[in-house]
mmCIF file of C-alpha atoms in Angstrom:
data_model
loop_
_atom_site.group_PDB
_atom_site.id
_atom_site.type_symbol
_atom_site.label_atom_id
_atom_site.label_comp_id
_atom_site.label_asym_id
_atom_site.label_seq_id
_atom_site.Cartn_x
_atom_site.Cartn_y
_atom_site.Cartn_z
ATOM 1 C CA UNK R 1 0.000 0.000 0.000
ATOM 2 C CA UNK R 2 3.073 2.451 0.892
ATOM 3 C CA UNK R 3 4.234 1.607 -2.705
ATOM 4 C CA UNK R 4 0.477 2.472 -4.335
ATOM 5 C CA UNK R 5 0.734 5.668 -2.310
ATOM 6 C CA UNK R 6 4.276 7.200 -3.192
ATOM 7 C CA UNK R 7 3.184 5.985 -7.133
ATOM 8 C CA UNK R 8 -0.623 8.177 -6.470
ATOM 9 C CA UNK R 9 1.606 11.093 -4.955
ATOM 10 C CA UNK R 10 4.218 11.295 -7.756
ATOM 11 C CA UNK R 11 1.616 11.233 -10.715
ATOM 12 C CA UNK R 12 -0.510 13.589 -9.143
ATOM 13 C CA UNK R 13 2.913 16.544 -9.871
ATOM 14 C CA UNK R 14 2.402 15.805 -13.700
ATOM 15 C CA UNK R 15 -1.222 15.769 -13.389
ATOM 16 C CA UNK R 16 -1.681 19.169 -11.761
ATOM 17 C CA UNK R 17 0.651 20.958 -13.992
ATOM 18 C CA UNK R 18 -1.058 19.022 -16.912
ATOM 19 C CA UNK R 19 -4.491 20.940 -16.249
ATOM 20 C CA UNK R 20 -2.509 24.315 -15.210
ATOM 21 C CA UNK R 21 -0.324 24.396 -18.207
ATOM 22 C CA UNK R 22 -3.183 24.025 -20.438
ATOM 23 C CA UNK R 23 -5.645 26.425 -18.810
ATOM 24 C CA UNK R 24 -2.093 28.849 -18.752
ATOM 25 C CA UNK R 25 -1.895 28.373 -22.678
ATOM 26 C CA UNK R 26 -5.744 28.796 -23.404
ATOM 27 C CA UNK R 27 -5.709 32.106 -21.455
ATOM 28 C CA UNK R 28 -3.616 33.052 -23.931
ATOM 29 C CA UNK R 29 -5.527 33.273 -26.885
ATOM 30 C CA UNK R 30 -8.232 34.658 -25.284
ATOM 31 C CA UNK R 31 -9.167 38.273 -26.418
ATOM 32 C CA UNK R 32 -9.565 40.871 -24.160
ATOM 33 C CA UNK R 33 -7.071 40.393 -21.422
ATOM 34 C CA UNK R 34 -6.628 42.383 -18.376
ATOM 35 C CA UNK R 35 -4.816 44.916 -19.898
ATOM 36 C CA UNK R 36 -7.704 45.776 -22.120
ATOM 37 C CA UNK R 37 -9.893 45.652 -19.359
ATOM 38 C CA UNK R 38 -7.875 48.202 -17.396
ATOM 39 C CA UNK R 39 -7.812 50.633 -20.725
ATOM 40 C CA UNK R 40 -11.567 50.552 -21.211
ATOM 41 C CA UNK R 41 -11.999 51.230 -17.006
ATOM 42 C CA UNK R 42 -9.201 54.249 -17.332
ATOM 43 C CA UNK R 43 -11.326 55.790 -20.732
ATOM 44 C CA UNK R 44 -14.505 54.886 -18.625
ATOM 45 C CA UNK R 45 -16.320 52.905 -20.547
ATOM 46 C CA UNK R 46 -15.948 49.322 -18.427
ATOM 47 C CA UNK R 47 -17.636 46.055 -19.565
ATOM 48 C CA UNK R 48 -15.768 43.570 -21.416
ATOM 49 C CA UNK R 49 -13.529 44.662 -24.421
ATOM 50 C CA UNK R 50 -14.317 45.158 -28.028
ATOM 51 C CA UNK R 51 -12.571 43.827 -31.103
ATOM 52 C CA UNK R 52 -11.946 46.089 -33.877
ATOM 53 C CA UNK R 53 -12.421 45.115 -37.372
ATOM 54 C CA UNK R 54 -9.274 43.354 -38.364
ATOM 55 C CA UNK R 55 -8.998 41.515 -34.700
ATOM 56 C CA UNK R 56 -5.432 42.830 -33.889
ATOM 57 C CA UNK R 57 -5.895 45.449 -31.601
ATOM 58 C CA UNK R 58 -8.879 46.329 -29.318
ATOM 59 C CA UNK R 59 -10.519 49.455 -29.049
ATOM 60 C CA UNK R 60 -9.857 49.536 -25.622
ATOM 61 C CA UNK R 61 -6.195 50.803 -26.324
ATOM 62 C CA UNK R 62 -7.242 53.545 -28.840
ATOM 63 C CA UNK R 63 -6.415 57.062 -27.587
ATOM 64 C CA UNK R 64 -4.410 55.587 -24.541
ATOM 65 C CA UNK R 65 -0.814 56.437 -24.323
ATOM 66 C CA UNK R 66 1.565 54.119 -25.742
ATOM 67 C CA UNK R 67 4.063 54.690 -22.334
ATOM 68 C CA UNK R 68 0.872 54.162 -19.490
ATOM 69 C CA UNK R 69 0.140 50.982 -21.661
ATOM 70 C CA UNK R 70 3.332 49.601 -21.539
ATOM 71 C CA UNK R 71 3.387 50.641 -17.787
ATOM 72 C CA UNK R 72 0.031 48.439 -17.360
ATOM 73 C CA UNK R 73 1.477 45.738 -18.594
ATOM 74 C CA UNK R 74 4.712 45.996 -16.274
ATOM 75 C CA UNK R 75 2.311 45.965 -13.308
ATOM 76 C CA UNK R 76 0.750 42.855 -14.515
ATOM 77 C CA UNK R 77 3.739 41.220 -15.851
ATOM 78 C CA UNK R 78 2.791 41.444 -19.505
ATOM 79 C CA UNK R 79 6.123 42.652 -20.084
ATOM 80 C CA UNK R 80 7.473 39.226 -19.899
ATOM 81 C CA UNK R 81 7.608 36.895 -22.649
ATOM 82 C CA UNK R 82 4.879 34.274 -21.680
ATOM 83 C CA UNK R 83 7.318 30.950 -21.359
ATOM 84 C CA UNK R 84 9.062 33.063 -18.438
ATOM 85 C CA UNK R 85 6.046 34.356 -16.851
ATOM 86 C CA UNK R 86 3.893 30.447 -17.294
ATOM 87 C CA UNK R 87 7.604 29.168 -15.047
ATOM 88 C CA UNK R 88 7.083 32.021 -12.636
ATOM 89 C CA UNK R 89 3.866 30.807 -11.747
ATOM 90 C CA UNK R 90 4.884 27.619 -11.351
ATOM 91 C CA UNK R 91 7.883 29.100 -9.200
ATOM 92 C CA UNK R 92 5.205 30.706 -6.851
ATOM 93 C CA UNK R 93 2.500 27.473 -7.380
ATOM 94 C CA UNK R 94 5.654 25.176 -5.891
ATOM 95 C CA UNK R 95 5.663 27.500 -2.621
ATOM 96 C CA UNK R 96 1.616 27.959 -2.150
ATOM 97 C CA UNK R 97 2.065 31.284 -3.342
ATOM 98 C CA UNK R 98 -1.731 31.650 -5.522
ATOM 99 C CA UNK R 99 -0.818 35.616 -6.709
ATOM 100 C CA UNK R 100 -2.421 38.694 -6.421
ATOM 101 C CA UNK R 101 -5.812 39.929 -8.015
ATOM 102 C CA UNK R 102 -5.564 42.062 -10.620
ATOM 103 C CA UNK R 103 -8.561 44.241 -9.760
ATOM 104 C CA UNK R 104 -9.292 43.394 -6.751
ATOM 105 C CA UNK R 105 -5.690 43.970 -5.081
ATOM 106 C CA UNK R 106 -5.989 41.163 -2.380
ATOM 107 C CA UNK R 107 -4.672 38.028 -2.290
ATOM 108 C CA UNK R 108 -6.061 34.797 -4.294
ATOM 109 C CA UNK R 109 -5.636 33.673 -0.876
ATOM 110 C CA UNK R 110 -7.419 36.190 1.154
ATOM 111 C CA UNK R 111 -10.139 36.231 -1.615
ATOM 112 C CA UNK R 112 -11.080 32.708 -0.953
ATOM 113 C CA UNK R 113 -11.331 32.780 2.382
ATOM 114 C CA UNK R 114 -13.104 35.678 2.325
ATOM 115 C CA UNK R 115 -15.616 34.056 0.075
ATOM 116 C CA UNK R 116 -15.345 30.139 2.417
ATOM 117 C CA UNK R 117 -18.311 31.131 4.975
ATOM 118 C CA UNK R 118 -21.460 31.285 2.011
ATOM 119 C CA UNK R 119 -20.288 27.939 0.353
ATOM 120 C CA UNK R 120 -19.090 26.323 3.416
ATOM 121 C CA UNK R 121 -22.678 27.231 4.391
ATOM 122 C CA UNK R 122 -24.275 25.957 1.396
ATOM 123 C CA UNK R 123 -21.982 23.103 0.530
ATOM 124 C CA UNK R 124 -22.228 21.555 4.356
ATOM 125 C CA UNK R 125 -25.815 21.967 4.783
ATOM 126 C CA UNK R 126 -26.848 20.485 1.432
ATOM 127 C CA UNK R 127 -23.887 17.525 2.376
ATOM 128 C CA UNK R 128 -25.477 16.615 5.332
ATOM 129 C CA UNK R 129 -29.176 16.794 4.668
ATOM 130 C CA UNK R 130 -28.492 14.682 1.486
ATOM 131 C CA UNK R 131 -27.177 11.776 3.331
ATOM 132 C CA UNK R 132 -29.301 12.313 6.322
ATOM 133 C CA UNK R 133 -31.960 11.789 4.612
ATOM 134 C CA UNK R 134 -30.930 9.912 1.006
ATOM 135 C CA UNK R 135 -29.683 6.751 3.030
ATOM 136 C CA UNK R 136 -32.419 5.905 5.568
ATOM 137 C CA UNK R 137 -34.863 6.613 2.472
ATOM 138 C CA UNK R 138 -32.729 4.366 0.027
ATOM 139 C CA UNK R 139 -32.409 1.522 2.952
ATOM 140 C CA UNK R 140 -36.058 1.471 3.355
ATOM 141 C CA UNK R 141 -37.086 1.391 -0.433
ATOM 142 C CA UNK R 142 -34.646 -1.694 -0.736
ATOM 143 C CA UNK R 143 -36.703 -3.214 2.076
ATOM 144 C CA UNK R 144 -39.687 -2.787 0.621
ATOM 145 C CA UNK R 145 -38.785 -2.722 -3.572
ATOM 146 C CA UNK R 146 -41.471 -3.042 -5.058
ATOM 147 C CA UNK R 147 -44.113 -1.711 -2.956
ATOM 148 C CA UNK R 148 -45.984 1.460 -3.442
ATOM 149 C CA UNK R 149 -43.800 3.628 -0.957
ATOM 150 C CA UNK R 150 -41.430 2.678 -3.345
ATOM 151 C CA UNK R 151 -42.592 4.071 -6.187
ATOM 152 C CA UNK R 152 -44.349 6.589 -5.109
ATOM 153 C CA UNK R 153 -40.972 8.029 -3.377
ATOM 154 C CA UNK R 154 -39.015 7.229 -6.870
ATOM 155 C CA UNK R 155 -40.952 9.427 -8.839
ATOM 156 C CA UNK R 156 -40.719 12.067 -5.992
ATOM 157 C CA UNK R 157 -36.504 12.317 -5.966
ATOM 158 C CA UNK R 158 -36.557 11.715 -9.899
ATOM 159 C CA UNK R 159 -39.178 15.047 -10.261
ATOM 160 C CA UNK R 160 -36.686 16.710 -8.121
ATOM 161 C CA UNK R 161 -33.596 15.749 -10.046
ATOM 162 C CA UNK R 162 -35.712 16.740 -13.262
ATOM 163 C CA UNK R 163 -35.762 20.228 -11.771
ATOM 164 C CA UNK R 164 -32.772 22.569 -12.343
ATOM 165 C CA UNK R 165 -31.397 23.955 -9.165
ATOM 166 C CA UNK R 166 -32.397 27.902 -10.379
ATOM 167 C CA UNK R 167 -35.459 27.061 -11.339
ATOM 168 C CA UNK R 168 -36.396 25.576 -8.226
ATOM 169 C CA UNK R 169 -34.809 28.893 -6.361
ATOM 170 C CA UNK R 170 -36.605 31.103 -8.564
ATOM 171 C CA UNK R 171 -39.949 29.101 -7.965
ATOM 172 C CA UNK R 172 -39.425 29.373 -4.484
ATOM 173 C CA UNK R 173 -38.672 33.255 -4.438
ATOM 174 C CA UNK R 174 -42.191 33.719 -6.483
ATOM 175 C CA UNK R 175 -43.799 31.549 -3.464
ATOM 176 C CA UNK R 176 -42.496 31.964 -0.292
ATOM 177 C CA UNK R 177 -39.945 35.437 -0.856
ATOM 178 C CA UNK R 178 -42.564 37.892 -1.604
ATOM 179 C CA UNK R 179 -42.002 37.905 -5.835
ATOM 180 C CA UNK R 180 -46.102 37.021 -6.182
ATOM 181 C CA UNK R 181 -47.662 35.376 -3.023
ATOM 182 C CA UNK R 182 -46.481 35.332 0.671
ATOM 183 C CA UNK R 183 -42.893 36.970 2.078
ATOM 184 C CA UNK R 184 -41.950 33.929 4.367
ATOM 185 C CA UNK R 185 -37.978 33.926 3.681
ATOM 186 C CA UNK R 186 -35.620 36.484 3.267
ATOM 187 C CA UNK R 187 -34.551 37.404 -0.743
ATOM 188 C CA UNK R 188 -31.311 37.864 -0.512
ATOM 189 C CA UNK R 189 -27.745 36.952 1.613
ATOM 190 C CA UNK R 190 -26.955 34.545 4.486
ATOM 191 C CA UNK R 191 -28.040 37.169 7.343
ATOM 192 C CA UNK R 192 -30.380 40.325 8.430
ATOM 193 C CA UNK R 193 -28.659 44.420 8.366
ATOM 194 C CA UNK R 194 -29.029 43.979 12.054
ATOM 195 C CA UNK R 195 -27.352 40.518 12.796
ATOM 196 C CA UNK R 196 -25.155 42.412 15.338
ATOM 197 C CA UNK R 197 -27.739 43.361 17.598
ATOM 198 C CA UNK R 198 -29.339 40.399 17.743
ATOM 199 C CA UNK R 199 -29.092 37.911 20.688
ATOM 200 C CA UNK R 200 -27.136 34.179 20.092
ATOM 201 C CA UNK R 201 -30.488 32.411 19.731
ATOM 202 C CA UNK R 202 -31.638 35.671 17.447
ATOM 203 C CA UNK R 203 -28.356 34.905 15.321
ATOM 204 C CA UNK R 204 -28.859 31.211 15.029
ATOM 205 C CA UNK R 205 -33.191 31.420 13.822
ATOM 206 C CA UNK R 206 -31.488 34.507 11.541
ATOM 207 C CA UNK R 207 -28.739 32.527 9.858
ATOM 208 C CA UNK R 208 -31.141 29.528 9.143
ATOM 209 C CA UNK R 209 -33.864 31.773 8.613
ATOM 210 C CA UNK R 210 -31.882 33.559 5.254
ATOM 211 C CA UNK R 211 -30.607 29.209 4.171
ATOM 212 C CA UNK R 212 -34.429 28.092 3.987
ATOM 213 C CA UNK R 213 -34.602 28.890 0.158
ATOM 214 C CA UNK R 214 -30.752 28.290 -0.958
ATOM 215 C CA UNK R 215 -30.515 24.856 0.673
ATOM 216 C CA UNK R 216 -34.087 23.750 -0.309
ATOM 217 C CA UNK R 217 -33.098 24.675 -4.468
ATOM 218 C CA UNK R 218 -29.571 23.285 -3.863
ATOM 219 C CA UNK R 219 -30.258 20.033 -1.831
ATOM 220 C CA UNK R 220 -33.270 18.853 -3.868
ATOM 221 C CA UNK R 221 -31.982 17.592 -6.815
ATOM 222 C CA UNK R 222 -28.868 15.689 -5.104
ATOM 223 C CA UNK R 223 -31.454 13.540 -3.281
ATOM 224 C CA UNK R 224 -31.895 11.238 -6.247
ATOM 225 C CA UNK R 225 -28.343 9.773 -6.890
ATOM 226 C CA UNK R 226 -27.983 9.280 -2.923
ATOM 227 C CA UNK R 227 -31.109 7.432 -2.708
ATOM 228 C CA UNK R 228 -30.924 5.205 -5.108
ATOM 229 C CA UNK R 229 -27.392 4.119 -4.938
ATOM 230 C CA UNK R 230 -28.146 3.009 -1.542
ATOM 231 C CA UNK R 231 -30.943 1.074 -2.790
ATOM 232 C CA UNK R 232 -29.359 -0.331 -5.136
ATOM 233 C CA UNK R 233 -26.646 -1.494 -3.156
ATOM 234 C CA UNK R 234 -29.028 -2.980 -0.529
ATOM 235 C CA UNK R 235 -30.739 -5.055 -2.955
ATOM 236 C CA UNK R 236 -27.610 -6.152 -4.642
ATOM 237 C CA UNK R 237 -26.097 -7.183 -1.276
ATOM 238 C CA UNK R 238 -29.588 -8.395 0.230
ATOM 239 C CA UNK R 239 -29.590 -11.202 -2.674
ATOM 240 C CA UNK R 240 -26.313 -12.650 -2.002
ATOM 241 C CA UNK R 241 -25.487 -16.139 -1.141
ATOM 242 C CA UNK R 242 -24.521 -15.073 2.848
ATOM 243 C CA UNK R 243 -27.558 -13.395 3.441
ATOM 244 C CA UNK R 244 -29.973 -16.254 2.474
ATOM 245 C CA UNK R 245 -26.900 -18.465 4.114
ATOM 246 C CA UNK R 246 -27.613 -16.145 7.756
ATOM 247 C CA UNK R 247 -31.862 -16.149 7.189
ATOM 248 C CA UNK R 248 -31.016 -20.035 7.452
ATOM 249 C CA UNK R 249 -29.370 -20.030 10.517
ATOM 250 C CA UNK R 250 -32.248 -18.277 12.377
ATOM 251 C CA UNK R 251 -31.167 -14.973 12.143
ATOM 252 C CA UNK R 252 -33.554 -12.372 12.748
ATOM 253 C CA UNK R 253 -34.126 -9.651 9.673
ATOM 254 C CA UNK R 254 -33.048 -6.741 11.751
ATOM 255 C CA UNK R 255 -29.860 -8.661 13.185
ATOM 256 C CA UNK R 256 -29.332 -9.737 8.571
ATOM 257 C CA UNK R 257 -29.896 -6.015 7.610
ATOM 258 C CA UNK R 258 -27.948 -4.359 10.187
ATOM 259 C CA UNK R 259 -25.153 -6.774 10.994
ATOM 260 C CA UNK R 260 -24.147 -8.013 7.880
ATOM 261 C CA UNK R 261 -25.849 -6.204 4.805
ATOM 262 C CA UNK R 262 -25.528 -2.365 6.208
ATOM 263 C CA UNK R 263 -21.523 -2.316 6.055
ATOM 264 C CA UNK R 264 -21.261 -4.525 2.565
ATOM 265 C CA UNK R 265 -24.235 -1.878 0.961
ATOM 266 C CA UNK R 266 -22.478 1.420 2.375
ATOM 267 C CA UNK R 267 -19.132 0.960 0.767
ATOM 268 C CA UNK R 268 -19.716 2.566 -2.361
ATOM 269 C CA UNK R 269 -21.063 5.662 0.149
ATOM 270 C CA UNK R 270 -18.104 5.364 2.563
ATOM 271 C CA UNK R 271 -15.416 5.485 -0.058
ATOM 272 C CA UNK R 272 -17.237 8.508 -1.720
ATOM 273 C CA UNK R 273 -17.649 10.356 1.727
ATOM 274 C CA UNK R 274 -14.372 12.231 1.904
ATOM 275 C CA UNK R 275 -14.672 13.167 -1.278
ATOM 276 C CA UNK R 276 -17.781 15.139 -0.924
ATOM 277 C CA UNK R 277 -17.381 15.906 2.572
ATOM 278 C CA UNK R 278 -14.115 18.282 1.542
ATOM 279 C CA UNK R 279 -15.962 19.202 -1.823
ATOM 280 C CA UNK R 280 -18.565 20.623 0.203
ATOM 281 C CA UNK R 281 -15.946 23.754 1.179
ATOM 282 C CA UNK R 282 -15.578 24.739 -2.131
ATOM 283 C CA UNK R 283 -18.740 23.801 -3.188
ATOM 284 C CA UNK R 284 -19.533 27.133 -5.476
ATOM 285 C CA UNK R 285 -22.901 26.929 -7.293
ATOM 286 C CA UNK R 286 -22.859 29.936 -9.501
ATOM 287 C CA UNK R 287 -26.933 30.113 -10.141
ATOM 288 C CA UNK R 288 -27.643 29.729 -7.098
ATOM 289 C CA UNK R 289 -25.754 32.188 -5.398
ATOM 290 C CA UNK R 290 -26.544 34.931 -8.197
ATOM 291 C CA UNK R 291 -30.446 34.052 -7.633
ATOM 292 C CA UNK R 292 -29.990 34.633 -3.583
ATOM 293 C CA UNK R 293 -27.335 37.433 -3.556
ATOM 294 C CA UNK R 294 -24.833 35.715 -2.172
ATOM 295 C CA UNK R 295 -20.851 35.821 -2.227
ATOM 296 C CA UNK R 296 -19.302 32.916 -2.747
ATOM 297 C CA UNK R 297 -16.272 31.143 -4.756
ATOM 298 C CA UNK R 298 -18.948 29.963 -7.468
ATOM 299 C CA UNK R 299 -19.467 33.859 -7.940
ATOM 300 C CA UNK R 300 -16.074 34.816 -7.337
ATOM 301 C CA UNK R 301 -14.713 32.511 -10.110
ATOM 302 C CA UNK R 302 -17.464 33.715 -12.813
ATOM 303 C CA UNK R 303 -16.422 37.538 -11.860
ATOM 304 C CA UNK R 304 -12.674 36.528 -12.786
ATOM 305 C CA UNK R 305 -13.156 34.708 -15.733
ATOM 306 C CA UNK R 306 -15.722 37.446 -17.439
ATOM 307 C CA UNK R 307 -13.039 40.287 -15.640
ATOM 308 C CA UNK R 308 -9.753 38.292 -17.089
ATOM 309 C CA UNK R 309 -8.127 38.127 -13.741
ATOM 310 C CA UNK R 310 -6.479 35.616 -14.466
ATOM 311 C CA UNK R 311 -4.114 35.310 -11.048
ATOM 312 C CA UNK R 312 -7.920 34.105 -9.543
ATOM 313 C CA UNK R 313 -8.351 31.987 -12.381
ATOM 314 C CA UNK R 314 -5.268 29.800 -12.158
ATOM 315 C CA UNK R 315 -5.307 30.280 -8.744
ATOM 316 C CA UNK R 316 -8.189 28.921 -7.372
ATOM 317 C CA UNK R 317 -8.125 26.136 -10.346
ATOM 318 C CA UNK R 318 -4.749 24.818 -8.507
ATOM 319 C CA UNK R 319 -6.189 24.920 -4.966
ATOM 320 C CA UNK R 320 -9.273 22.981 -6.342
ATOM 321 C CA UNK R 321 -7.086 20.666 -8.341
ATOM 322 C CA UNK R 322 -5.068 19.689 -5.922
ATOM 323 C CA UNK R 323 -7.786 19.413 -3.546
ATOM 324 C CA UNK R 324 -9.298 16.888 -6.026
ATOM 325 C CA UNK R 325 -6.535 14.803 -6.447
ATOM 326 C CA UNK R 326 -5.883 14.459 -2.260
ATOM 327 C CA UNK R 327 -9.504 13.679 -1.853
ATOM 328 C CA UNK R 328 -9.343 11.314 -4.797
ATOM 329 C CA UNK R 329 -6.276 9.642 -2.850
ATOM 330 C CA UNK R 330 -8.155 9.824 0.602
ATOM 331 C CA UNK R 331 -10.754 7.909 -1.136
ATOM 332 C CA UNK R 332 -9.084 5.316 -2.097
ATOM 333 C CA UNK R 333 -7.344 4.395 1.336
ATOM 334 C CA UNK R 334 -10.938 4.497 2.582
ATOM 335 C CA UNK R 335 -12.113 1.206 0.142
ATOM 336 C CA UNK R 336 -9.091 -0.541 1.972
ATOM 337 C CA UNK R 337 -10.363 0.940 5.627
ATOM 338 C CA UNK R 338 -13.848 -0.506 4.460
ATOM 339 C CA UNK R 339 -13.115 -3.677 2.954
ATOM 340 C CA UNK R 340 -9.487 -4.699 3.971
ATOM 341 C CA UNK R 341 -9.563 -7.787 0.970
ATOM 342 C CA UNK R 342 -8.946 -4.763 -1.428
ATOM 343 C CA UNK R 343 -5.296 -5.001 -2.453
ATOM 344 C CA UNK R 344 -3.991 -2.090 -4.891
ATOM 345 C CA UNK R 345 -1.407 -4.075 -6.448
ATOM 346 C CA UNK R 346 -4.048 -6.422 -7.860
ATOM 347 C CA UNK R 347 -6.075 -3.281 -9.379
ATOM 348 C CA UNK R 348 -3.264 -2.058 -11.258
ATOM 349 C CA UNK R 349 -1.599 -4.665 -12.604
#
């Protein structure tokens, strides 16, 4: 297993700078870059920039002069041939060094942290009340397969996969956030103007108060691919040879289900549970947090794509990659933790 580890750990170097070096060369031929962006804020005009007819310069630079341009692109390191600056970012990448925002002169750092609280908040919550409630429901429609609680509470999690997350948001805001009928739930952000005054208790009610509508759009359509990969794996493990082997010995149904189906079913769960449990930190659902106002890295990515900043850009796509690969790792160690007769040298020979 040491050996399977050391060989995961060493190809995940080329795989990271794999997906870095390509986003690095796609970046640039992308048109409009942040220089252009800074030119058309400096004239005034803002938004993104616009091509002129033949393509090889932007409007953006017209009537702009030549020395502040090529002072622009000092401060942003556009002065640089690319090659030198694509190994200066991997220079900083090696010490955790993510850059400095273009436009918004912080930190890639401090900007994600800044944005952690609204998608910790919406990636935890929807985490949790997914597999709070997505296993005991997929457990008990293997138990009863067949029946009509079990079809009746298929069509209900495959209605709400069918409906995008947005949609469901915007439905809800029309309902229950004062768009057409009643004002139940707050429109916008994860707490009140006057959070600070309120008491502990007030603070608590407030905060899940303002994640009524966010959670209920975001958490509705995950319930589906929970539920019914538990049941699945129930009924795959529940018609075994050891279970009909242990309802011959006597055993009762509860001692069958619990004792010796319940830990065979959950390992397809189990080994996907670190996985999603450190996803749901950077979970950053773009829709969702433009439909409720709120701040997070789903948002904060869009801004710096459609802004061309691209420090946040290659940034945050490092952090997340290499978050992805550990996870991906962690995962793996947890199918031996689960079931110890996995043996990684037999998977990859």
């Amino acid at each position: 297993m040491l050996a399977y580890l050391l060989k995961r750990i060493l190809l995940m170097i080329p795989t990271l700078i794999g997906v870095i070096t390509l986003t690095f060369v796609v970046i640039q031929f992308v048109p409009g870059g942040p220089v252009e962006q800074m030119m058309l804020e400096m004239k005034g005009r803002g938004g993104a920039a616009e091509a002129s007819g033949g393509g090889a310069e932007y409007r953006g630079r017209r009537g702009v002069d030549p020395d502040k341009i090529k002072e622009i692109q000092a401060l942003y390191g556009f002065d640089k041939p690319p090659i030198e600056r694509y190994f200066l970012m991997l220079k900083r990448f090696a010490k955790f060094d993510l850059g400095q925002s273009y436009f918004q002169h912080r930190s890639v750092w401090e900007l994600v942290k800044s944005k952690m609280p609204v998608s910790i908040s919406l990636g935890l919550w929807t985490f949790f009340l997914t597999y709070l409630i997505s296993v005991p429901l997929g457990i008990s429609k293997a138990i009863r397969a067949g029946s009509r609680f079990d079809v009746i509470s298929s069509m209900i999690v495959l209605v709400g996969y069918a409906i995008p997350g947005f949609v469901l948001g915007v439905l809800l805001l029309v309902l229950f956030g004062g768009g057409t009928f009643v004002q139940w739930f707050p429109l916008r952000g994860l707490t009140s103007d006057d959070w600070d005054q309120l008491s502990l208790m007030g603070k608590v009610m407030d905060y899940l108060w303002h994640l009524v509508l966010p959670i209920t759009a975001s958490v509705v359509g995950s319930f589906a691919v929970v539920t019914m990969l538990t049941k699945n794996a129930f009924l795959e493990e529940i018609r075994k040879q050891y279970v009909l082997t242990a309802r011959a010995k006597g055993l009762s149904e509860h001692r069958v289900l619990w004792k010796h189906v319940f830990r065979n079913a959950l390992i397809p769960l189990v080994t996907g549970f670190p996985a999603a449990f450190i996803g749901a930190f950077f979970t950053g659902s773009l829709l969702i947090e433009t439909l409720f106002s709120l701040d997070g890295l789903g948002l904060l990515s869009y801004e710096a794509v459609l802004r061309r900043d691209y420090p946040v850009v290659l940034g945050t796509l490092y952090l997340f990659t290499l978050i992805g690969l550990v996870t991906r790792l962690i995962s793996d160690i947890c199918y031996v933790m689960v079931d110890p007769r996995i043996h990684f040298e037999g998977m990859h020979r």
